[in-house]
């Protein structure tokens, strides 16, 4: 088993970002946040005016890839569907506070406990 620090986490958005050409971008990568990622946005006037905007700036800084987009900026994050924004917020929290993308769940039928990877799988389902 490798002890290398994992710093990038691939994900699949539930709905996906739809660009101006109508292309849907669902596959992406989020990296671990640095102290600078968390501190720099605190002085941004948009965060001072609306503290909820911190989420947009954190995701802009840590989502390094989304589909075939050349970059992920505030416009892209602001244009995400609410379910995708919530998904990325949860992913950010999980990888930066817990260090993984797994969630513990229980089968409602039999009660068996198991883990699922909330980032999605390689087939594009989430």
Coordinates of N, CA and C in Angstrom, one line a residue:
X1 N 0.8 -1.2 0.0 CA 0.0 0.0 0.0 C 0.9 1.2 0.0
X2 N 0.6 2.2 -0.9 CA 1.4 3.4 -1.0 C 1.1 4.4 0.1
X3 N 2.1 5.1 0.6 CA 1.9 6.1 1.6 C 2.0 7.5 1.0
X4 N 2.0 7.6 -0.3 CA 2.1 8.9 -0.9 C 0.9 9.8 -0.6
X5 N 1.1 11.0 -0.4 CA 0.0 12.0 -0.2 C -0.8 12.2 -1.4
X6 N -2.1 11.9 -1.3 CA -2.9 12.2 -2.5 C -3.4 13.6 -2.5
X7 N -3.1 14.3 -3.5 CA -3.4 15.8 -3.6 C -4.5 16.1 -4.6
X8 N -4.8 15.2 -5.5 CA -5.9 15.5 -6.5 C -6.9 14.4 -6.5
X9 N -8.2 14.8 -6.6 CA -9.3 13.9 -6.5 C -10.3 14.1 -7.7
X10 N -10.3 13.1 -8.6 CA -11.3 13.2 -9.7 C -12.7 13.1 -9.3
X11 N -13.6 13.7 -10.0 CA -15.0 13.7 -9.6 C -15.9 13.7 -10.9
X12 N -17.1 13.4 -10.7 CA -18.2 13.5 -11.7 C -19.3 14.2 -11.2
X13 N -19.6 15.4 -11.8 CA -20.8 16.2 -11.3 C -22.1 15.5 -11.6
X14 N -23.0 15.7 -10.7 CA -24.4 15.1 -10.9 C -25.0 15.5 -12.2
X15 N -25.0 16.8 -12.5 CA -25.6 17.3 -13.7 C -24.6 17.8 -14.7
X16 N -23.7 18.6 -14.3 CA -22.6 19.1 -15.2 C -22.8 20.6 -15.5
X17 N -21.7 21.2 -15.8 CA -21.7 22.6 -16.3 C -22.0 22.6 -17.8
X18 N -22.9 23.5 -18.2 CA -23.3 23.6 -19.6 C -22.7 24.9 -20.1
X19 N -21.8 24.8 -21.1 CA -21.1 26.0 -21.6 C -22.0 26.7 -22.7
X20 N -21.5 27.8 -23.2 CA -22.3 28.6 -24.2 C -22.6 27.8 -25.5
X21 N -21.8 26.8 -25.8 CA -22.0 26.0 -27.0 C -23.0 24.9 -26.7
X22 N -23.4 24.7 -25.5 CA -24.3 23.6 -25.1 C -23.6 22.3 -24.7
X23 N -22.3 22.4 -24.6 CA -21.6 21.2 -24.2 C -21.6 21.0 -22.6
X24 N -21.9 19.8 -22.2 CA -22.0 19.6 -20.8 C -20.6 19.0 -20.3
X25 N -20.1 19.6 -19.2 CA -18.8 19.2 -18.7 C -19.1 18.6 -17.3
X26 N -18.8 17.3 -17.1 CA -19.1 16.6 -15.8 C -17.9 16.1 -15.1
X27 N -16.9 15.7 -15.9 CA -15.7 15.1 -15.3 C -14.7 16.2 -14.9
X28 N -14.2 16.1 -13.7 CA -13.3 17.1 -13.2 C -12.3 16.6 -12.2
X29 N -11.4 17.5 -11.7 CA -10.4 17.2 -10.7 C -10.4 18.4 -9.7
X30 N -10.4 18.0 -8.4 CA -10.2 19.0 -7.4 C -8.9 18.7 -6.6
X31 N -8.2 19.7 -6.3 CA -6.9 19.5 -5.6 C -7.1 19.9 -4.1
X32 N -6.2 19.4 -3.3 CA -6.3 19.8 -1.9 C -6.1 21.3 -1.8
X33 N -6.7 21.9 -0.8 CA -6.6 23.4 -0.6 C -5.3 23.6 0.2
X34 N -4.7 24.8 -0.1 CA -3.6 25.2 0.7 C -4.1 26.3 1.7
X35 N -3.2 26.7 2.6 CA -3.6 27.7 3.6 C -3.9 29.0 2.8
X36 N -3.0 29.3 1.7 CA -3.2 30.5 0.9 C -4.6 30.4 0.2
X37 N -5.1 29.2 -0.2 CA -6.4 29.1 -0.9 C -7.5 29.6 0.1
X38 N -7.3 29.3 1.4 CA -8.3 29.6 2.3 C -8.2 31.0 2.9
X39 N -7.0 31.6 2.9 CA -6.8 32.9 3.4 C -7.0 34.0 2.4
X40 N -6.5 33.9 1.2 CA -6.6 35.0 0.2 C -8.0 35.4 0.0
X41 N -9.0 34.6 -0.2 CA -10.3 35.0 -0.5 C -11.0 35.9 0.6
X42 N -10.4 35.7 1.9 CA -11.0 36.4 3.0 C -10.9 37.9 2.8
X43 N -10.0 38.4 2.1 CA -9.8 39.9 1.9 C -10.5 40.4 0.6
X44 N -11.1 39.4 -0.2 CA -11.8 39.8 -1.4 C -13.1 40.6 -1.0
X45 N -13.3 41.8 -1.7 CA -14.5 42.6 -1.4 C -15.8 41.8 -1.6
X46 N -15.9 40.9 -2.5 CA -17.1 40.1 -2.7 C -17.4 39.2 -1.5
X47 N -16.4 38.8 -0.9 CA -16.6 37.9 0.3 C -17.0 38.8 1.5
X48 N -16.4 40.0 1.6 CA -16.8 40.9 2.7 C -18.2 41.4 2.5
X49 N -18.7 41.5 1.3 CA -20.1 41.9 1.1 C -21.0 40.8 1.2
X50 N -20.6 39.6 0.8 CA -21.5 38.4 0.9 C -20.6 37.2 1.3
X51 N -20.5 36.8 2.6 CA -19.7 35.7 3.0 C -19.9 34.4 2.3
X52 N -21.1 34.2 1.8 CA -21.4 33.0 1.0 C -20.5 32.9 -0.2
X53 N -20.0 34.0 -0.7 CA -19.2 34.0 -2.0 C -17.9 33.3 -1.8
X54 N -17.5 33.1 -0.5 CA -16.2 32.4 -0.2 C -16.2 31.1 -0.9
X55 N -17.3 30.4 -0.9 CA -17.4 29.1 -1.6 C -17.0 29.2 -3.1
X56 N -17.5 30.2 -3.8 CA -17.2 30.4 -5.2 C -15.7 30.5 -5.4
X57 N -15.1 31.3 -4.6 CA -13.6 31.6 -4.7 C -12.8 30.4 -4.3
X58 N -13.2 29.6 -3.3 CA -12.5 28.4 -2.9 C -12.6 27.4 -4.0
X59 N -13.7 27.2 -4.6 CA -13.9 26.2 -5.7 C -13.1 26.7 -6.9
X60 N -13.1 28.0 -7.2 CA -12.4 28.5 -8.4 C -10.9 28.1 -8.3
X61 N -10.4 28.2 -7.0 CA -9.0 28.0 -6.8 C -8.6 26.5 -6.8
X62 N -9.6 25.6 -6.4 CA -9.2 24.2 -6.2 C -9.7 23.3 -7.2
X63 N -10.7 23.7 -8.0 CA -11.2 22.8 -9.1 C -10.2 23.1 -10.3
X64 N -9.3 22.2 -10.6 CA -8.3 22.4 -11.6 C -8.7 22.0 -13.0
X65 N -9.7 21.2 -13.1 CA -10.1 20.7 -14.4 C -11.6 20.4 -14.4
X66 N -12.3 20.8 -15.4 CA -13.7 20.5 -15.6 C -14.0 20.3 -17.1
X67 N -14.2 19.0 -17.4 CA -14.4 18.7 -18.8 C -13.3 19.2 -19.7
X68 N -13.6 19.8 -20.9 CA -12.6 20.3 -21.8 C -12.4 21.8 -21.6
X69 N -12.9 22.4 -20.6 CA -12.7 23.8 -20.3 C -11.2 24.1 -20.1
X70 N -10.8 25.2 -20.6 CA -9.4 25.6 -20.5 C -9.1 26.0 -19.1
X71 N -10.1 26.6 -18.4 CA -9.9 26.9 -17.0 C -11.2 27.0 -16.3
X72 N -11.2 27.0 -15.0 CA -12.4 27.1 -14.2 C -12.3 28.4 -13.4
X73 N -13.2 29.4 -13.8 CA -13.1 30.7 -13.1 C -14.4 30.9 -12.4
X74 N -14.6 32.1 -11.8 CA -15.8 32.5 -11.0 C -17.0 32.4 -11.8
X75 N -17.0 32.7 -13.1 CA -18.2 32.6 -14.0 C -18.6 31.2 -14.1
X76 N -17.7 30.3 -14.2 CA -18.1 28.8 -14.3 C -18.7 28.4 -13.0
X77 N -18.1 28.7 -11.9 CA -18.6 28.2 -10.6 C -20.0 28.9 -10.3
X78 N -20.1 30.1 -10.7 CA -21.4 30.8 -10.5 C -22.5 30.2 -11.4
X79 N -22.1 29.6 -12.5 CA -23.1 29.1 -13.4 C -23.4 27.6 -13.2
X80 N -22.8 27.0 -12.2 CA -23.2 25.6 -11.9 C -24.6 25.5 -11.4
X81 N -25.2 24.4 -11.7 CA -26.5 24.1 -11.1 C -26.3 24.0 -9.6
X82 N -27.4 24.3 -8.8 CA -27.3 24.3 -7.4 C -26.8 22.9 -6.8
X83 N -27.3 21.8 -7.5 CA -26.9 20.5 -7.0 C -25.4 20.2 -7.3
X84 N -24.9 20.7 -8.3 CA -23.5 20.6 -8.6 C -22.6 21.4 -7.6
X85 N -23.1 22.6 -7.3 CA -22.4 23.4 -6.3 C -22.4 22.7 -5.0
X86 N -23.5 22.2 -4.5 CA -23.6 21.5 -3.3 C -22.7 20.3 -3.3
X87 N -22.6 19.5 -4.4 CA -21.7 18.4 -4.5 C -20.3 18.8 -4.3
X88 N -19.9 19.9 -5.0 CA -18.5 20.3 -4.9 C -18.2 20.9 -3.5
X89 N -19.1 21.5 -2.9 CA -18.9 22.0 -1.5 C -18.6 20.8 -0.6
X90 N -19.4 19.7 -0.7 CA -19.3 18.5 0.1 C -18.0 17.8 -0.2
X91 N -17.6 17.8 -1.5 CA -16.3 17.1 -1.9 C -15.2 17.9 -1.3
X92 N -15.2 19.2 -1.4 CA -14.2 20.1 -0.8 C -14.0 19.8 0.7
X93 N -15.1 19.8 1.4 CA -15.1 19.5 2.9 C -14.5 18.1 3.1
X94 N -14.9 17.1 2.4 CA -14.4 15.8 2.6 C -12.9 15.6 2.4
X95 N -12.4 16.2 1.3 CA -11.0 15.9 1.0 C -10.1 16.8 1.9
X96 N -10.6 18.0 2.3 CA -9.7 18.9 3.1 C -9.9 18.7 4.6
X97 N -11.0 18.1 5.0 CA -11.1 17.9 6.4 C -10.9 16.4 6.8
X98 N -11.4 15.5 5.9 CA -11.4 14.1 6.2 C -10.4 13.4 5.4
X99 N -9.9 13.9 4.3 CA -8.8 13.3 3.6 C -9.2 12.2 2.6
X100 N -10.5 12.1 2.3 CA -11.0 11.1 1.4 C -12.4 11.5 0.8
X101 N -12.8 10.7 -0.2 CA -14.1 11.1 -0.8 C -15.2 10.0 -0.6
X102 N -14.9 9.2 0.5 CA -15.9 8.1 0.8 C -16.9 8.6 1.8
X103 N -18.1 8.0 1.7 CA -19.1 8.2 2.7 C -19.6 6.9 3.2
X104 N -19.8 6.8 4.5 CA -20.3 5.6 5.1 C -21.9 5.6 5.0
X105 N -22.4 4.5 4.5 CA -23.9 4.4 4.3 C -24.3 3.1 4.8
X106 N -25.6 2.9 5.0 CA -26.3 1.7 5.4 C -27.3 1.3 4.4
X107 N -27.4 0.0 4.0 CA -28.5 -0.4 3.1 C -29.8 -0.3 3.8
X108 N -30.8 0.4 3.2 CA -32.1 0.5 3.9 C -32.8 -0.8 4.0
X109 N -32.5 -1.8 3.2 CA -33.2 -3.1 3.2 C -32.7 -4.0 4.2
X110 N -31.3 -4.2 4.3 CA -30.8 -5.2 5.2 C -30.0 -4.6 6.3
X111 N -29.7 -3.3 6.3 CA -29.0 -2.6 7.3 C -27.5 -2.8 7.3
X112 N -26.9 -3.4 6.2 CA -25.5 -3.6 6.1 C -24.8 -2.3 5.9
X113 N -23.7 -2.0 6.6 CA -22.9 -0.8 6.5 C -21.9 -1.0 5.4
X114 N -21.6 0.0 4.6 CA -20.6 0.0 3.6 C -20.2 1.4 3.2
X115 N -19.1 1.5 2.4 CA -18.7 2.8 2.0 C -18.9 3.0 0.5
X116 N -19.2 4.2 0.1 CA -19.3 4.6 -1.3 C -18.4 5.8 -1.6
X117 N -17.9 5.8 -2.8 CA -17.1 7.0 -3.2 C -18.0 8.0 -3.8
X118 N -18.2 9.1 -3.1 CA -19.1 10.1 -3.6 C -18.6 10.9 -4.8
X119 N -17.4 10.8 -5.1 CA -16.8 11.5 -6.3 C -17.3 10.9 -7.6
X120 N -18.0 9.8 -7.6 CA -18.5 9.2 -8.8 C -17.5 8.1 -9.3
X121 N -17.9 7.4 -10.4 CA -17.0 6.4 -10.9 C -16.6 6.6 -12.3
X122 N -15.7 5.8 -12.8 CA -15.1 6.0 -14.1 C -16.1 6.0 -15.3
X123 N -17.3 5.4 -15.1 CA -18.3 5.3 -16.1 C -19.1 6.6 -16.3
X124 N -18.9 7.5 -15.4 CA -19.6 8.8 -15.5 C -20.8 8.9 -14.7
X125 N -21.2 7.9 -14.0 CA -22.3 7.9 -13.1 C -21.9 8.5 -11.8
X126 N -22.8 9.1 -11.0 CA -22.5 9.6 -9.7 C -23.4 9.0 -8.7

